[in-house]
PDB file of C-alpha atoms in Angstrom:
ATOM      1  CA  UNK Y   1     143.417 140.915 105.930  1.00 41.00           C
ATOM      2  CA  UNK Y   2     142.881 137.213 106.884  1.00 50.00           C
ATOM      3  CA  UNK Y   3     143.571 134.601 104.044  1.00 46.00           C
ATOM      4  CA  UNK Y   4     140.024 133.312 104.418  1.00 46.00           C
ATOM      5  CA  UNK Y   5     138.462 136.712 103.798  1.00 44.00           C
ATOM      6  CA  UNK Y   6     140.704 137.181 100.900  1.00 44.00           C
ATOM      7  CA  UNK Y   7     139.613 134.019  99.282  1.00 47.00           C
ATOM      8  CA  UNK Y   8     135.932 134.889  99.885  1.00 47.00           C
ATOM      9  CA  UNK Y   9     136.342 138.291  98.081  1.00 48.00           C
ATOM     10  CA  UNK Y  10     138.401 136.758  95.202  1.00 48.00           C
ATOM     11  CA  UNK Y  11     135.407 134.460  94.500  1.00 81.00           C
ATOM     12  CA  UNK Y  12     132.833 135.905  92.059  1.00 92.00           C
ATOM     13  CA  UNK Y  13     130.114 133.841  93.844  1.00 95.00           C
ATOM     14  CA  UNK Y  14     129.464 134.697  97.378  1.00 93.00           C
ATOM     15  CA  UNK Y  15     128.790 131.037  98.089  1.00 95.00           C
ATOM     16  CA  UNK Y  16     130.032 128.053  96.270  1.00 94.00           C
ATOM     17  CA  UNK Y  17     126.584 126.274  96.712  1.00 95.00           C
ATOM     18  CA  UNK Y  18     125.144 128.687  94.302  1.00 96.00           C
ATOM     19  CA  UNK Y  19     126.349 126.635  91.541  1.00 96.00           C
ATOM     20  CA  UNK Y  20     123.166 124.776  92.199  1.00 96.00           C
ATOM     21  CA  UNK Y  21     121.282 128.006  91.570  1.00 97.00           C
ATOM     22  CA  UNK Y  22     123.149 128.484  88.455  1.00 97.00           C
ATOM     23  CA  UNK Y  23     122.476 125.068  87.341  1.00 97.00           C
ATOM     24  CA  UNK Y  24     118.578 125.615  87.573  1.00 98.00           C
ATOM     25  CA  UNK Y  25     118.536 129.016  85.842  1.00 98.00           C
ATOM     26  CA  UNK Y  26     120.751 127.735  82.939  1.00 98.00           C
ATOM     27  CA  UNK Y  27     118.809 124.480  82.667  1.00 98.00           C
ATOM     28  CA  UNK Y  28     115.532 126.204  82.333  1.00 98.00           C
ATOM     29  CA  UNK Y  29     116.080 127.850  79.032  1.00 98.00           C
ATOM     30  CA  UNK Y  30     117.852 125.015  77.633  1.00 98.00           C
ATOM     31  CA  UNK Y  31     114.948 122.895  78.254  1.00 97.00           C
ATOM     32  CA  UNK Y  32     112.663 125.317  76.727  1.00 97.00           C
ATOM     33  CA  UNK Y  33     114.859 125.424  73.546  1.00 97.00           C
ATOM     34  CA  UNK Y  34     115.026 121.743  73.437  1.00 97.00           C
ATOM     35  CA  UNK Y  35     111.109 121.363  73.664  1.00 97.00           C
ATOM     36  CA  UNK Y  36     110.780 124.196  71.095  1.00 97.00           C
ATOM     37  CA  UNK Y  37     112.885 122.266  68.577  1.00 95.00           C
ATOM     38  CA  UNK Y  38     111.395 118.931  69.321  1.00 93.00           C
ATOM     39  CA  UNK Y  39     107.756 119.442  69.916  1.00 89.00           C
ATOM     40  CA  UNK Y  40     106.798 115.796  69.792  1.00 88.00           C
ATOM     41  CA  UNK Y  41     104.032 114.085  71.921  1.00 85.00           C
ATOM     42  CA  UNK Y  42     106.104 111.494  73.722  1.00 90.00           C
ATOM     43  CA  UNK Y  43     106.750 110.178  77.215  1.00 91.00           C
ATOM     44  CA  UNK Y  44     110.094 111.708  77.304  1.00 91.00           C
ATOM     45  CA  UNK Y  45     108.808 115.094  76.400  1.00 93.00           C
ATOM     46  CA  UNK Y  46     106.099 114.736  78.862  1.00 94.00           C
ATOM     47  CA  UNK Y  47     108.650 114.110  81.590  1.00 97.00           C
ATOM     48  CA  UNK Y  48     110.755 117.070  80.439  1.00 97.00           C
ATOM     49  CA  UNK Y  49     107.789 119.353  80.578  1.00 97.00           C
ATOM     50  CA  UNK Y  50     107.150 118.307  84.190  1.00 97.00           C
ATOM     51  CA  UNK Y  51     110.747 119.093  84.736  1.00 97.00           C
ATOM     52  CA  UNK Y  52     110.398 122.518  83.188  1.00 98.00           C
ATOM     53  CA  UNK Y  53     107.549 123.286  85.439  1.00 97.00           C
ATOM     54  CA  UNK Y  54     109.552 122.352  88.485  1.00 97.00           C
ATOM     55  CA  UNK Y  55     112.461 124.618  87.261  1.00 98.00           C
ATOM     56  CA  UNK Y  56     109.994 127.435  87.307  1.00 97.00           C
ATOM     57  CA  UNK Y  57     109.556 126.894  91.067  1.00 96.00           C
ATOM     58  CA  UNK Y  58     113.331 126.560  91.603  1.00 97.00           C
ATOM     59  CA  UNK Y  59     113.846 129.934  89.613  1.00 97.00           C
ATOM     60  CA  UNK Y  60     111.244 131.795  91.897  1.00 96.00           C
ATOM     61  CA  UNK Y  61     113.158 130.705  95.073  1.00 97.00           C
ATOM     62  CA  UNK Y  62     116.516 131.577  93.471  1.00 97.00           C
ATOM     63  CA  UNK Y  63     114.941 135.078  92.642  1.00 96.00           C
ATOM     64  CA  UNK Y  64     113.750 135.269  96.289  1.00 96.00           C
ATOM     65  CA  UNK Y  65     117.305 134.438  97.594  1.00 97.00           C
ATOM     66  CA  UNK Y  66     119.051 136.767  95.232  1.00 97.00           C
ATOM     67  CA  UNK Y  67     116.866 139.583  96.384  1.00 95.00           C
ATOM     68  CA  UNK Y  68     117.860 139.002  99.864  1.00 96.00           C
ATOM     69  CA  UNK Y  69     121.451 138.261  99.391  1.00 96.00           C
ATOM     70  CA  UNK Y  70     123.053 139.151  96.134  1.00 96.00           C
ATOM     71  CA  UNK Y  71     124.528 136.067  94.509  1.00 96.00           C
ATOM     72  CA  UNK Y  72     127.695 137.665  93.151  1.00 97.00           C
ATOM     73  CA  UNK Y  73     130.462 139.744  94.627  1.00 96.00           C
ATOM     74  CA  UNK Y  74     130.419 141.707  91.262  1.00 95.00           C
ATOM     75  CA  UNK Y  75     127.881 144.310  90.690  1.00 94.00           C
ATOM     76  CA  UNK Y  76     127.719 143.708  86.931  1.00 95.00           C
ATOM     77  CA  UNK Y  77     127.190 140.024  87.495  1.00 97.00           C
ATOM     78  CA  UNK Y  78     124.331 140.694  90.001  1.00 96.00           C
ATOM     79  CA  UNK Y  79     122.730 143.198  87.349  1.00 94.00           C
ATOM     80  CA  UNK Y  80     123.051 140.485  84.717  1.00 96.00           C
ATOM     81  CA  UNK Y  81     121.366 138.000  87.034  1.00 97.00           C
ATOM     82  CA  UNK Y  82     118.576 140.569  87.621  1.00 95.00           C
ATOM     83  CA  UNK Y  83     117.823 140.567  83.811  1.00 95.00           C
ATOM     84  CA  UNK Y  84     118.285 136.882  83.398  1.00 97.00           C
ATOM     85  CA  UNK Y  85     115.794 136.145  86.213  1.00 97.00           C
ATOM     86  CA  UNK Y  86     113.414 138.803  84.792  1.00 96.00           C
ATOM     87  CA  UNK Y  87     113.362 137.034  81.352  1.00 97.00           C
ATOM     88  CA  UNK Y  88     112.887 133.591  82.912  1.00 97.00           C
ATOM     89  CA  UNK Y  89     110.072 134.592  85.063  1.00 96.00           C
ATOM     90  CA  UNK Y  90     108.336 137.021  82.808  1.00 95.00           C
ATOM     91  CA  UNK Y  91     108.159 139.705  85.487  1.00 92.00           C
ATOM     92  CA  UNK Y  92     110.661 142.140  86.695  1.00 92.00           C
ATOM     93  CA  UNK Y  93     113.215 141.142  89.305  1.00 91.00           C
ATOM     94  CA  UNK Y  94     112.902 144.336  91.134  1.00 90.00           C
ATOM     95  CA  UNK Y  95     109.295 143.705  92.375  1.00 90.00           C
ATOM     96  CA  UNK Y  96     110.789 141.645  95.256  1.00 89.00           C
ATOM     97  CA  UNK Y  97     112.011 144.926  96.793  1.00 90.00           C
ATOM     98  CA  UNK Y  98     108.754 146.660  97.527  1.00 91.00           C
ATOM     99  CA  UNK Y  99     106.481 143.657  97.548  1.00 93.00           C
ATOM    100  CA  UNK Y 100     108.529 141.264  99.656  1.00 92.00           C
ATOM    101  CA  UNK Y 101     111.485 142.797 101.370  1.00 92.00           C
ATOM    102  CA  UNK Y 102     109.707 146.150 102.163  1.00 92.00           C
ATOM    103  CA  UNK Y 103     106.237 144.648 102.915  1.00 94.00           C
ATOM    104  CA  UNK Y 104     106.313 140.994 104.010  1.00 95.00           C
ATOM    105  CA  UNK Y 105     109.607 140.857 105.756  1.00 94.00           C
ATOM    106  CA  UNK Y 106     108.903 144.247 107.516  1.00 93.00           C
ATOM    107  CA  UNK Y 107     105.609 143.373 108.810  1.00 94.00           C
ATOM    108  CA  UNK Y 108     105.793 139.508 109.008  1.00 93.00           C
ATOM    109  CA  UNK Y 109     102.215 138.634 108.316  1.00 94.00           C
ATOM    110  CA  UNK Y 110     100.928 141.277 110.717  1.00 94.00           C
ATOM    111  CA  UNK Y 111      98.170 143.710 110.205  1.00 93.00           C
ATOM    112  CA  UNK Y 112     100.343 146.192 108.125  1.00 95.00           C
ATOM    113  CA  UNK Y 113     101.299 143.389 105.715  1.00 96.00           C
ATOM    114  CA  UNK Y 114      99.183 144.116 102.574  1.00 96.00           C
ATOM    115  CA  UNK Y 115      99.152 140.457 101.323  1.00 95.00           C
ATOM    116  CA  UNK Y 116      98.411 138.912 104.775  1.00 96.00           C
ATOM    117  CA  UNK Y 117      96.309 135.783 104.157  1.00 95.00           C
ATOM    118  CA  UNK Y 118      93.639 136.776 106.691  1.00 95.00           C
ATOM    119  CA  UNK Y 119      92.922 139.961 104.703  1.00 94.00           C
ATOM    120  CA  UNK Y 120      90.995 138.136 102.071  1.00 91.00           C
ATOM    121  CA  UNK Y 121      87.728 136.572 103.090  1.00 85.00           C
ATOM    122  CA  UNK Y 122      88.701 135.905 106.683  1.00 89.00           C
ATOM    123  CA  UNK Y 123      91.270 133.830 108.357  1.00 94.00           C
ATOM    124  CA  UNK Y 124      91.178 130.744 106.164  1.00 95.00           C
ATOM    125  CA  UNK Y 125      93.406 127.727 105.373  1.00 96.00           C
ATOM    126  CA  UNK Y 126      91.682 125.583 102.680  1.00 95.00           C
ATOM    127  CA  UNK Y 127      91.996 124.628  98.990  1.00 95.00           C
ATOM    128  CA  UNK Y 128      89.774 127.562  97.748  1.00 95.00           C
ATOM    129  CA  UNK Y 129      91.803 130.170  99.712  1.00 95.00           C
ATOM    130  CA  UNK Y 130      95.149 128.520  98.445  1.00 96.00           C
ATOM    131  CA  UNK Y 131      94.016 128.825  94.858  1.00 96.00           C
ATOM    132  CA  UNK Y 132      92.626 132.399  95.088  1.00 96.00           C
ATOM    133  CA  UNK Y 133      95.576 133.934  97.114  1.00 96.00           C
ATOM    134  CA  UNK Y 134      97.855 134.479  94.214  1.00 96.00           C
ATOM    135  CA  UNK Y 135      95.031 136.523  92.384  1.00 96.00           C
ATOM    136  CA  UNK Y 136      94.134 138.325  95.585  1.00 96.00           C
ATOM    137  CA  UNK Y 137      97.816 139.116  96.355  1.00 95.00           C
ATOM    138  CA  UNK Y 138      98.430 140.416  92.843  1.00 94.00           C
ATOM    139  CA  UNK Y 139      95.561 142.919  93.303  1.00 95.00           C
ATOM    140  CA  UNK Y 140      96.958 144.516  96.396  1.00 95.00           C
ATOM    141  CA  UNK Y 141     100.692 144.177  95.697  1.00 95.00           C
ATOM    142  CA  UNK Y 142     100.749 145.944  92.157  1.00 92.00           C
ATOM    143  CA  UNK Y 143      99.428 149.268  93.488  1.00 93.00           C
ATOM    144  CA  UNK Y 144     102.148 148.945  96.082  1.00 93.00           C
ATOM    145  CA  UNK Y 145     104.878 148.454  93.539  1.00 91.00           C
ATOM    146  CA  UNK Y 146     103.520 151.308  91.519  1.00 90.00           C
ATOM    147  CA  UNK Y 147     103.457 153.819  94.491  1.00 91.00           C
ATOM    148  CA  UNK Y 148     107.172 152.467  95.046  1.00 89.00           C
ATOM    149  CA  UNK Y 149     108.140 153.220  91.414  1.00 87.00           C
ATOM    150  CA  UNK Y 150     106.635 156.741  91.742  1.00 87.00           C
ATOM    151  CA  UNK Y 151     108.756 157.453  94.894  1.00 87.00           C
ATOM    152  CA  UNK Y 152     111.673 156.160  92.815  1.00 81.00           C
ATOM    153  CA  UNK Y 153     111.035 158.697  90.050  1.00 80.00           C
ATOM    154  CA  UNK Y 154     111.117 161.386  92.686  1.00 81.00           C
ATOM    155  CA  UNK Y 155     114.146 160.331  94.373  1.00 81.00           C
ATOM    156  CA  UNK Y 156     116.222 158.108  92.031  1.00 78.00           C
ATOM    157  CA  UNK Y 157     115.381 158.536  88.366  1.00 77.00           C
ATOM    158  CA  UNK Y 158     118.422 156.298  87.398  1.00 78.00           C
ATOM    159  CA  UNK Y 159     117.213 153.467  89.544  1.00 79.00           C
ATOM    160  CA  UNK Y 160     113.660 153.957  88.080  1.00 82.00           C
ATOM    161  CA  UNK Y 161     115.064 153.635  84.454  1.00 87.00           C
ATOM    162  CA  UNK Y 162     116.923 150.578  85.446  1.00 86.00           C
ATOM    163  CA  UNK Y 163     113.715 148.886  86.715  1.00 86.00           C
ATOM    164  CA  UNK Y 164     111.783 149.937  83.690  1.00 88.00           C
ATOM    165  CA  UNK Y 165     114.249 148.394  81.457  1.00 92.00           C
ATOM    166  CA  UNK Y 166     113.287 145.130  83.098  1.00 93.00           C
ATOM    167  CA  UNK Y 167     109.628 145.548  82.043  1.00 92.00           C
ATOM    168  CA  UNK Y 168     111.026 146.371  78.542  1.00 95.00           C
ATOM    169  CA  UNK Y 169     113.216 143.212  78.516  1.00 95.00           C
ATOM    170  CA  UNK Y 170     110.019 141.148  79.035  1.00 95.00           C
ATOM    171  CA  UNK Y 171     107.998 142.729  76.665  1.00 95.00           C
ATOM    172  CA  UNK Y 172     110.579 142.460  73.823  1.00 97.00           C
ATOM    173  CA  UNK Y 173     111.132 138.744  74.489  1.00 96.00           C
ATOM    174  CA  UNK Y 174     107.448 137.995  74.618  1.00 97.00           C
ATOM    175  CA  UNK Y 175     106.892 139.651  71.352  1.00 97.00           C
ATOM    176  CA  UNK Y 176     109.770 137.957  69.670  1.00 97.00           C
ATOM    177  CA  UNK Y 177     108.830 134.410  70.832  1.00 97.00           C
ATOM    178  CA  UNK Y 178     105.151 135.130  70.044  1.00 97.00           C
ATOM    179  CA  UNK Y 179     106.120 136.331  66.539  1.00 97.00           C
ATOM    180  CA  UNK Y 180     108.241 133.074  65.925  1.00 97.00           C
ATOM    181  CA  UNK Y 181     105.500 130.771  67.129  1.00 96.00           C
ATOM    182  CA  UNK Y 182     102.726 131.827  69.339  1.00 96.00           C
ATOM    183  CA  UNK Y 183     101.595 128.247  70.145  1.00 96.00           C
ATOM    184  CA  UNK Y 184     104.908 127.244  71.393  1.00 97.00           C
ATOM    185  CA  UNK Y 185     105.233 130.741  73.252  1.00 97.00           C
ATOM    186  CA  UNK Y 186     101.995 129.907  75.111  1.00 97.00           C
ATOM    187  CA  UNK Y 187     102.933 126.366  75.965  1.00 97.00           C
ATOM    188  CA  UNK Y 188     106.595 126.579  76.675  1.00 97.00           C
ATOM    189  CA  UNK Y 189     107.019 130.026  77.958  1.00 97.00           C
ATOM    190  CA  UNK Y 190     103.958 131.923  79.153  1.00 97.00           C
ATOM    191  CA  UNK Y 191     102.216 128.956  80.869  1.00 98.00           C
ATOM    192  CA  UNK Y 192     105.304 127.772  82.836  1.00 98.00           C
ATOM    193  CA  UNK Y 193     105.903 131.426  83.822  1.00 97.00           C
ATOM    194  CA  UNK Y 194     102.407 131.760  85.114  1.00 97.00           C
ATOM    195  CA  UNK Y 195     102.888 128.353  86.865  1.00 97.00           C
ATOM    196  CA  UNK Y 196     105.981 129.716  88.604  1.00 96.00           C
ATOM    197  CA  UNK Y 197     104.285 132.972  89.472  1.00 95.00           C
ATOM    198  CA  UNK Y 198     101.365 131.078  91.173  1.00 95.00           C
ATOM    199  CA  UNK Y 199     103.732 129.116  93.243  1.00 95.00           C
ATOM    200  CA  UNK Y 200     105.766 132.150  94.137  1.00 93.00           C
ATOM    201  CA  UNK Y 201     102.592 133.871  95.515  1.00 95.00           C
ATOM    202  CA  UNK Y 202     100.847 130.870  96.782  1.00 96.00           C
ATOM    203  CA  UNK Y 203     103.810 129.927  98.983  1.00 96.00           C
ATOM    204  CA  UNK Y 204     102.835 132.872 101.273  1.00 96.00           C
ATOM    205  CA  UNK Y 205      99.550 131.084 101.871  1.00 97.00           C
ATOM    206  CA  UNK Y 206     101.281 127.781 102.574  1.00 97.00           C
ATOM    207  CA  UNK Y 207     103.685 129.381 104.954  1.00 97.00           C
ATOM    208  CA  UNK Y 208     101.388 131.778 106.869  1.00 97.00           C
ATOM    209  CA  UNK Y 209      97.678 130.808 106.505  1.00 97.00           C
ATOM    210  CA  UNK Y 210      96.395 130.101 110.114  1.00 97.00           C
ATOM    211  CA  UNK Y 211      99.707 131.279 111.598  1.00 97.00           C
ATOM    212  CA  UNK Y 212      99.442 134.093 114.204  1.00 96.00           C
ATOM    213  CA  UNK Y 213     100.291 137.408 112.590  1.00 93.00           C
ATOM    214  CA  UNK Y 214     100.631 139.091 115.990  1.00 92.00           C
ATOM    215  CA  UNK Y 215     103.238 136.594 117.433  1.00 95.00           C
ATOM    216  CA  UNK Y 216     106.997 137.121 117.270  1.00 93.00           C
ATOM    217  CA  UNK Y 217     107.590 133.430 116.460  1.00 94.00           C
ATOM    218  CA  UNK Y 218     104.253 131.769 115.579  1.00 97.00           C
ATOM    219  CA  UNK Y 219     103.815 133.963 112.485  1.00 97.00           C
ATOM    220  CA  UNK Y 220     105.070 131.381 109.891  1.00 97.00           C
ATOM    221  CA  UNK Y 221     104.949 127.447 109.140  1.00 97.00           C
ATOM    222  CA  UNK Y 222     107.930 125.462 108.348  1.00 98.00           C
ATOM    223  CA  UNK Y 223     108.347 122.529 106.174  1.00 98.00           C
ATOM    224  CA  UNK Y 224     110.863 119.698 106.394  1.00 96.00           C
ATOM    225  CA  UNK Y 225     111.959 116.954 104.024  1.00 94.00           C
ATOM    226  CA  UNK Y 226     112.846 116.934 100.226  1.00 95.00           C
ATOM    227  CA  UNK Y 227     111.476 120.291  99.453  1.00 95.00           C
ATOM    228  CA  UNK Y 228     114.419 121.907 101.114  1.00 97.00           C
ATOM    229  CA  UNK Y 229     117.030 119.813  99.297  1.00 96.00           C
ATOM    230  CA  UNK Y 230     115.355 120.506  95.979  1.00 96.00           C
ATOM    231  CA  UNK Y 231     114.328 124.253  96.596  1.00 97.00           C
ATOM    232  CA  UNK Y 232     117.170 125.781  98.611  1.00 97.00           C
ATOM    233  CA  UNK Y 233     115.811 125.351 102.103  1.00 97.00           C
ATOM    234  CA  UNK Y 234     112.631 127.307 101.263  1.00 97.00           C
ATOM    235  CA  UNK Y 235     110.704 125.457 104.049  1.00 97.00           C
ATOM    236  CA  UNK Y 236     112.554 126.933 106.962  1.00 98.00           C
ATOM    237  CA  UNK Y 237     110.630 130.174 106.831  1.00 97.00           C
ATOM    238  CA  UNK Y 238     110.779 131.243 110.502  1.00 97.00           C
ATOM    239  CA  UNK Y 239     114.521 131.171 110.487  1.00 97.00           C
ATOM    240  CA  UNK Y 240     114.507 132.976 107.272  1.00 97.00           C
ATOM    241  CA  UNK Y 241     112.413 135.740 108.600  1.00 97.00           C
ATOM    242  CA  UNK Y 242     114.574 136.251 111.630  1.00 97.00           C
ATOM    243  CA  UNK Y 243     117.794 136.000 109.461  1.00 97.00           C
ATOM    244  CA  UNK Y 244     116.735 137.421 105.994  1.00 96.00           C
ATOM    245  CA  UNK Y 245     120.335 137.916 105.044  1.00 95.00           C
ATOM    246  CA  UNK Y 246     121.619 134.589 105.902  1.00 97.00           C
ATOM    247  CA  UNK Y 247     122.537 132.384 103.039  1.00 97.00           C
ATOM    248  CA  UNK Y 248     120.100 129.666 102.278  1.00 98.00           C
ATOM    249  CA  UNK Y 249     122.744 126.958 103.220  1.00 97.00           C
ATOM    250  CA  UNK Y 250     122.666 128.468 106.713  1.00 98.00           C
ATOM    251  CA  UNK Y 251     118.874 127.975 107.203  1.00 98.00           C
ATOM    252  CA  UNK Y 252     118.855 124.300 108.482  1.00 97.00           C
ATOM    253  CA  UNK Y 253     121.076 125.145 111.400  1.00 97.00           C
ATOM    254  CA  UNK Y 254     119.093 128.238 112.236  1.00 97.00           C
ATOM    255  CA  UNK Y 255     115.826 126.459 111.943  1.00 97.00           C
ATOM    256  CA  UNK Y 256     116.929 124.389 114.918  1.00 96.00           C
ATOM    257  CA  UNK Y 257     117.127 127.441 117.124  1.00 96.00           C
ATOM    258  CA  UNK Y 258     113.348 128.260 116.614  1.00 96.00           C
ATOM    259  CA  UNK Y 259     111.775 124.853 115.931  1.00 96.00           C
ATOM    260  CA  UNK Y 260     111.058 124.066 119.618  1.00 95.00           C
ATOM    261  CA  UNK Y 261     109.619 127.435 120.310  1.00 96.00           C
ATOM    262  CA  UNK Y 262     106.903 127.039 117.587  1.00 96.00           C
ATOM    263  CA  UNK Y 263     103.408 125.788 118.045  1.00 96.00           C
ATOM    264  CA  UNK Y 264     103.445 122.207 116.965  1.00 95.00           C
ATOM    265  CA  UNK Y 265     100.913 123.037 114.148  1.00 95.00           C
ATOM    266  CA  UNK Y 266     103.654 125.196 112.474  1.00 97.00           C
ATOM    267  CA  UNK Y 267     106.016 122.228 112.191  1.00 97.00           C
ATOM    268  CA  UNK Y 268     103.793 119.920 109.967  1.00 96.00           C
ATOM    269  CA  UNK Y 269     106.664 117.937 108.354  1.00 96.00           C
ATOM    270  CA  UNK Y 270     106.999 117.601 104.724  1.00 97.00           C
ATOM    271  CA  UNK Y 271     105.233 119.919 102.336  1.00 97.00           C
ATOM    272  CA  UNK Y 272     103.103 117.559  99.895  1.00 96.00           C
ATOM    273  CA  UNK Y 273     101.549 115.467 102.851  1.00 96.00           C
ATOM    274  CA  UNK Y 274     100.513 118.640 104.549  1.00 97.00           C
ATOM    275  CA  UNK Y 275      98.924 119.944 101.528  1.00 97.00           C
ATOM    276  CA  UNK Y 276      97.119 116.795 101.052  1.00 96.00           C
ATOM    277  CA  UNK Y 277      95.707 116.686 104.735  1.00 95.00           C
ATOM    278  CA  UNK Y 278      94.858 120.396 104.611  1.00 96.00           C
ATOM    279  CA  UNK Y 279      93.423 120.873 101.214  1.00 96.00           C
ATOM    280  CA  UNK Y 280      92.065 117.458 100.225  1.00 95.00           C
ATOM    281  CA  UNK Y 281      91.639 115.155 103.119  1.00 94.00           C
ATOM    282  CA  UNK Y 282      89.865 117.950 105.142  1.00 92.00           C
ATOM    283  CA  UNK Y 283      87.215 117.975 102.569  1.00 91.00           C
ATOM    284  CA  UNK Y 284      86.255 114.415 103.551  1.00 90.00           C
ATOM    285  CA  UNK Y 285      87.177 114.479 107.231  1.00 89.00           C
ATOM    286  CA  UNK Y 286      86.620 118.087 108.700  1.00 86.00           C
ATOM    287  CA  UNK Y 287      88.499 117.137 111.880  1.00 83.00           C
ATOM    288  CA  UNK Y 288      91.586 117.132 109.564  1.00 81.00           C
ATOM    289  CA  UNK Y 289      90.912 121.029 108.880  1.00 89.00           C
ATOM    290  CA  UNK Y 290      93.488 123.501 109.980  1.00 92.00           C
ATOM    291  CA  UNK Y 291      92.818 125.427 113.066  1.00 93.00           C
ATOM    292  CA  UNK Y 292      93.767 129.216 113.284  1.00 95.00           C
ATOM    293  CA  UNK Y 293      96.347 130.245 115.874  1.00 95.00           C
ATOM    294  CA  UNK Y 294      95.018 133.823 115.884  1.00 90.00           C
ATOM    295  CA  UNK Y 295      92.686 134.963 118.614  1.00 78.00           C
ATOM    296  CA  UNK Y 296      89.222 136.345 117.551  1.00 66.00           C
ATOM    297  CA  UNK Y 297      90.343 139.647 118.984  1.00 58.00           C
ATOM    298  CA  UNK Y 298      93.318 139.871 116.524  1.00 58.00           C
ATOM    299  CA  UNK Y 299      91.209 138.726 113.607  1.00 58.00           C
ATOM    300  CA  UNK Y 300      88.543 141.350 114.330  1.00 52.00           C
ATOM    301  CA  UNK Y 301      91.276 144.036 114.498  1.00 50.00           C
ATOM    302  CA  UNK Y 302      92.597 143.198 111.043  1.00 52.00           C
TER     303      UNK Y 302
END
């Protein structure tokens, strides 16, 4: 066995850069604990609360990455991470398998993708569609998740029990924190978890609204800039779809393979300026509005 392969197998983490992931998911509960103990109205606490909300975004991306490529070389550490992410996010870690890996990555925003953005009220890309998409996606994804759990019950009862224990863990944590102080629980735990869940689902709208769900390359939008340094290269979405098992550190290089193949509209630059142009500026200047890449025939077929 080559020495490099031996060193890779001897490490617990698959990739050393995942220390950044660990820093995020360890910092989040520590920050909650600090604000729980020091519930003062101050500029510092306001800034820390903003950091807390940002970390909920990072945790969602880490969950996404962990579902595609397990973070550890040890099974027990991966299972421990599953439960840790479950508690941090307020929803079971397993939901990524049926809702994301088995649905979204399989159908790539095409007509069989149950949460495709053009399913809800037409092919849109505006502020109202962005705000509503997480709610709309939840309505169609949870029946998919429950059907998947029923199949698990018939085929792999032990796996089903493992998944149900994740629901139990969330319920017990919520009851405990709510019993200790329900005001702090709502402000420091539940509201940030809902914020993270909103962004987790709304990202689908950012990355796919007005993209062509029938194209082999133009089905996703890519973002460049600071979002990738802070959020594990989440902006390089086309490359991720084509290489779902690639570690997030590989995505910048893979992105260069596809960038020149995409419609220019799908390489809009940094995320926040794109959101400002598309969701705010377009309200004042309609010519700034997004244009769909899907043909009328494809829209009518879906």
